[in-house]
Structures are given as structure tokens and as C-alpha cells.
Amino acid sequence: MDSGNCTHSIYTDFSKAFDRVDYEILLDKLSKYGVAGRALAWIRTYLTGRRLQVRVDGHLSSEYEVISGVPQGSHLGPVLFNIFVNDIGNNFASDFLLYADDLQIFRPITWETDIIILQQDINILSGWCRVNKLDLNVNKCAAVSFARSHSPIRTSYKLDRLEIAEVENIKDLGIIVDNKLTFSHHADKITSKAFKALGFILRRGKDFKNPWTLIRLFKSLVLPILEYGSVIWSPYTNTTIDKVEKLQRKFCKSLAYKLSSPSHICTTDEVYQCYCINKLSSRRQVADLCFFYKVVNNITDAHEILNSFELAPAGLTLRRNRLLKTSKSKKKLCCPWSSE
């Protein structure tokens, strides 16, 4: 996007993927990965022969045998599913990201041939699904054209002859990503959700005398909404920063009102200072630095991000000595790791 290019991304949705894992296909893949003998026989007995019942209002259904699907809620279930889908992108020409059953195929679009190649990858995915007896829900699949251009290259991709709808924003692992990477929709969504949680706390806790109880409730029910994945979407405009910070200021203002007495009017700043409440922008900076530390020290496996860091040479003066080399970006992008 900094160079003015466009990237098309296809977000897919599997229909009940965990429940439709075919046992024989899974066991065959395990065998090809080198699992054999007693280990393979143990996994076969673990998967097959399971019988379940359904209880509704105290009434039990008759038993039925489970013929597909990894055992959900188990430790081994997610591992077996990851093994099952591990070969999904072996023949893709485009880049892809896979987390459990969430698959994203993307490709920079510079020539018309790039669109053709990405469509071929979608066809390859469709063929993989047929062989592995999984279904894609085309109504929930989506295409996003990431670009800052006012006239981006439109998407026109098809899955099994049905057109994949193009959207301007989509939820990706809990974070709403828009086609211009501003994350404004995500900020609007989480602030709306956090306001509801804050309202619940203030209504139910109006008779609480201990302020620490309200602070714990705020940290448990509101802060996780406002801080989830902040390393990805951390706002860079004052408008968005203030929109998110407004939640905590409102909470501190209500706390100041409860702590005020006829002899002393407690202020919001006093609440911040007395109860060691940091601004949300400061907390996001701490989260960024923690992530940076984990990446540099290989605690978090993120080689692409690590390779983008370039240490600056030691300066002759201690004033404004930078740790990393930086360069000006042509675009304003919401990314803590951008060159701004």
C-alpha cells in the first residue's frame, strides 16, 4: 500500500469443519506423516466407535455412533484437525495464512495475470475440499481489495461458479480489518461494546462502597474489549485515540463522583493518580514494547517482522539516539511497526 499497489485477499469459511473431518482421510494423512504401528492404531481406536446421546429437558435420545469429526473440547482434537488441514496450501501460487479453519489467500495485484493466478488458487482450494470431504460456505466467504486508491482494482472471483462477494471490511480473528487499513470500524465496534459493558458495571455497582471493586470490574469486563489485539490496530489519529480513551475517562469521572464529599470534590485526575490508572494510549505502548521484546528475543515466532527491523548505528551523542532505523512513509497507515 505504501508503494501504491493493490492486494486482493480471499477470506474463506468452512461449514462445520471440526465436525466433518473424515476419519479414514485423517488416518491416511497421519500414516503419510510417519505415524504407524501402535500409535496409529491407538488414534484409530480413539476416534472410532464413539457413541453419543443428546439430553433435552431431562430426556435422553437413543445412542448414535459418531462417524466424523475430531473430539471437541479435547487436547488432541485441535492437533488432529491441524494435521488434517496442514496440506491445504501445498499447491497455492499465492501467499496464504491459516489458523485452524480460518484460511486467507492473498496476492498483490500488479498485472491481470495475478488475478488469474489467484482464481486458480481458489479452484485448487475447491478441489482440495472435494477430495477431503469438506464444504466451503460461499455465502460467508468474502474478498477484500486492500488499496488506498480511489479506484482500486475490483474483485471478481468465483467459488464453484458462485461469485465471492467483495466487502470493505471483515472480522479477522476478532479484529475488524477494513480495505484501507484504518481500523476505524474496529474502533467504533469495540467502543460501542465497551460502553455497554461499562453501563452494566455502573448500573449494577451504584451501591458498591469499595472503589477497588469497581476498578476490578472495569479491568475484567471493559479493558479486555479495548485492548485485545491492540498491537495490530493501535490508533494513530487523535480522534480515534480520544474515542477509545473516552471510555476510561467516563469510568474515572463516575468514580470521582462517588468519592466526592461535601468537604472535598474529587477530580478525575486525582482518581487517575490515586489508583495508579494509566492512560489507554500508554498501556498500548507497553503492549507494543512487550511484543517488540518478544520478537527480537525469538520468544514470539515472527521472522517476517523481525527481518523488517534494522538497528540504527550508534550515534556520537546520547541525545535522541534511535534504536531502529526509520524512514518516512508515503501513506498514513494504522500499524505500530510502520516506518512513521
GROMACS .gro file of C-alpha atoms in nm, residues 35-184:
model
  150
   35VAL     CA    1   0.264  -4.222   1.237
   36ALA     CA    2   0.242  -4.601   1.225
   37GLY     CA    3   0.209  -4.918   1.429
   38ARG     CA    4   0.059  -4.897   1.775
   39ALA     CA    5   0.046  -4.515   1.770
   40LEU     CA    6  -0.174  -4.513   1.459
   41ALA     CA    7  -0.387  -4.798   1.598
   42TRP     CA    8  -0.433  -4.605   1.924
   43ILE     CA    9  -0.551  -4.294   1.739
   44ARG     CA   10  -0.791  -4.507   1.534
   45THR     CA   11  -0.950  -4.651   1.849
   46TYR     CA   12  -0.959  -4.301   1.999
   47LEU     CA   13  -1.156  -4.164   1.705
   48THR     CA   14  -1.382  -4.452   1.603
   49GLY     CA   15  -1.652  -4.634   1.795
   50ARG     CA   16  -1.762  -4.329   1.997
   51ARG     CA   17  -2.130  -4.316   2.082
   52LEU     CA   18  -2.321  -4.008   2.195
   53GLN     CA   19  -2.660  -3.912   2.335
   54VAL     CA   20  -2.848  -3.583   2.339
   55ARG     CA   21  -3.026  -3.464   2.655
   56VAL     CA   22  -3.316  -3.218   2.622
   57ASP     CA   23  -3.527  -3.123   2.927
   58GLY     CA   24  -3.419  -3.434   3.111
   59HIS     CA   25  -3.499  -3.667   2.819
   60LEU     CA   26  -3.224  -3.872   2.655
   61SER     CA   27  -3.215  -3.963   2.289
   62SER     CA   28  -3.113  -4.306   2.175
   63GLU     CA   29  -2.740  -4.360   2.127
   64TYR     CA   30  -2.584  -4.297   1.789
   65GLU     CA   31  -2.236  -4.360   1.655
   66VAL     CA   32  -2.014  -4.066   1.563
   67ILE     CA   33  -1.885  -4.119   1.209
   68SER     CA   34  -1.684  -3.800   1.158
   69GLY     CA   35  -1.531  -3.502   1.337
   70VAL     CA   36  -1.248  -3.458   1.585
   71PRO     CA   37  -1.347  -3.475   1.956
   72GLN     CA   38  -1.409  -3.113   2.051
   73GLY     CA   39  -1.308  -2.996   2.397
   74SER     CA   40  -1.019  -3.241   2.400
   75HIS     CA   41  -0.646  -3.175   2.393
   76LEU     CA   42  -0.588  -3.397   2.093
   77GLY     CA   43  -0.878  -3.266   1.881
   78PRO     CA   44  -0.716  -2.938   1.766
   79VAL     CA   45  -0.387  -3.116   1.693
   80LEU     CA   46  -0.561  -3.374   1.475
   81PHE     CA   47  -0.752  -3.102   1.290
   82ASN     CA   48  -0.433  -2.905   1.222
   83ILE     CA   49  -0.276  -3.221   1.082
   84PHE     CA   50  -0.584  -3.274   0.864
   85VAL     CA   51  -0.562  -2.926   0.703
   86ASN     CA   52  -0.184  -2.900   0.705
   87ASP     CA   53  -0.154  -2.969   0.331
   88ILE     CA   54  -0.427  -2.727   0.224
   89GLY     CA   55  -0.188  -2.475   0.068
   90ASN     CA   56   0.073  -2.705  -0.079
   91ASN     CA   57  -0.020  -2.614  -0.436
   92PHE     CA   58  -0.108  -2.246  -0.391
   93ALA     CA   59   0.090  -2.000  -0.601
   94SER     CA   60  -0.026  -1.711  -0.380
   95ASP     CA   61   0.053  -1.640  -0.017
   96PHE     CA   62  -0.186  -1.769   0.245
   97LEU     CA   63  -0.245  -1.760   0.620
   98LEU     CA   64  -0.410  -2.046   0.808
   99TYR     CA   65  -0.527  -2.059   1.169
  100ALA     CA   66  -0.735  -2.372   1.240
  101ASP     CA   67  -1.026  -2.344   0.994
  102ASP     CA   68  -0.969  -1.974   0.914
  103LEU     CA   69  -0.795  -1.952   0.576
  104GLN     CA   70  -0.693  -1.635   0.394
  105ILE     CA   71  -0.537  -1.641   0.045
  106PHE     CA   72  -0.389  -1.312  -0.077
  107ARG     CA   73  -0.182  -1.178  -0.364
  108PRO     CA   74  -0.052  -0.836  -0.475
  109ILE     CA   75  -0.224  -0.739  -0.799
  110THR     CA   76   0.011  -0.570  -1.044
  111TRP     CA   77  -0.090  -0.744  -1.367
  112GLU     CA   78  -0.406  -0.912  -1.492
  113THR     CA   79  -0.225  -1.246  -1.466
  114ASP     CA   80  -0.218  -1.204  -1.087
  115ILE     CA   81  -0.599  -1.212  -1.082
  116ILE     CA   82  -0.594  -1.528  -1.294
  117ILE     CA   83  -0.341  -1.694  -1.060
  118LEU     CA   84  -0.546  -1.608  -0.752
  119GLN     CA   85  -0.858  -1.751  -0.916
  120GLN     CA   86  -0.663  -2.069  -0.993
  121ASP     CA   87  -0.570  -2.094  -0.624
  122ILE     CA   88  -0.938  -2.069  -0.534
  123ASN     CA   89  -1.009  -2.351  -0.778
  124ILE     CA   90  -0.729  -2.555  -0.618
  125LEU     CA   91  -0.887  -2.494  -0.276
  126SER     CA   92  -1.225  -2.608  -0.408
  127GLY     CA   93  -1.066  -2.927  -0.540
  128TRP     CA   94  -0.891  -2.987  -0.206
  129CYS     CA   95  -1.227  -2.956  -0.030
  130ARG     CA   96  -1.386  -3.215  -0.259
  131VAL     CA   97  -1.104  -3.463  -0.203
  132ASN     CA   98  -1.110  -3.411   0.175
  133LYS     CA   99  -1.491  -3.404   0.201
  134LEU     CA  100  -1.517  -3.053   0.347
  135ASP     CA  101  -1.756  -2.782   0.229
  136LEU     CA  102  -1.697  -2.410   0.184
  137ASN     CA  103  -1.986  -2.176   0.260
  138VAL     CA  104  -1.964  -1.934  -0.031
  139ASN     CA  105  -2.220  -1.702   0.132
  140LYS     CA  106  -1.976  -1.642   0.417
  141CYS     CA  107  -1.663  -1.622   0.203
  142ALA     CA  108  -1.551  -1.272   0.113
  143ALA     CA  109  -1.299  -1.085  -0.100
  144VAL     CA  110  -1.123  -0.766   0.010
  145SER     CA  111  -0.926  -0.532  -0.213
  146PHE     CA  112  -0.664  -0.362   0.005
  147ALA     CA  113  -0.566  -0.032  -0.157
  148ARG     CA  114  -0.556   0.342  -0.088
  149SER     CA  115  -0.651   0.426  -0.445
  150HIS     CA  116  -0.989   0.591  -0.508
  151SER     CA  117  -1.043   0.348  -0.795
  152PRO     CA  118  -0.896   0.014  -0.680
  153ILE     CA  119  -0.899  -0.298  -0.894
  154ARG     CA  120  -1.232  -0.465  -0.825
  155THR     CA  121  -1.252  -0.832  -0.735
  156SER     CA  122  -1.444  -1.080  -0.949
  157TYR     CA  123  -1.356  -1.418  -0.805
  158LYS     CA  124  -1.577  -1.725  -0.810
  159LEU     CA  125  -1.602  -2.037  -0.597
  160ASP     CA  126  -1.773  -2.330  -0.768
  161ARG     CA  127  -1.926  -2.089  -1.024
  162LEU     CA  128  -2.070  -1.868  -0.748
  163GLU     CA  129  -1.928  -1.517  -0.715
  164ILE     CA  130  -1.748  -1.431  -0.394
  165ALA     CA  131  -1.886  -1.107  -0.253
  166GLU     CA  132  -1.647  -0.814  -0.220
  167VAL     CA  133  -1.662  -0.633   0.115
  168GLU     CA  134  -1.495  -0.322   0.252
  169ASN     CA  135  -1.428  -0.465   0.599
  170ILE     CA  136  -1.423  -0.808   0.758
  171LYS     CA  137  -1.363  -0.958   1.101
  172ASP     CA  138  -1.034  -1.146   1.104
  173LEU     CA  139  -0.969  -1.339   1.428
  174GLY     CA  140  -1.166  -1.086   1.632
  175ILE     CA  141  -1.030  -0.771   1.465
  176ILE     CA  142  -1.230  -0.582   1.203
  177VAL     CA  143  -0.995  -0.509   0.912
  178ASP     CA  144  -1.103  -0.255   0.651
  179ASN     CA  145  -0.976  -0.228   0.295
  180LYS     CA  146  -0.774   0.089   0.370
  181LEU     CA  147  -0.621  -0.040   0.696
  182THR     CA  148  -0.755   0.248   0.904
  183PHE     CA  149  -0.922   0.014   1.157
  184SER     CA  150  -1.185   0.282   1.218
   0.00000   0.00000   0.00000
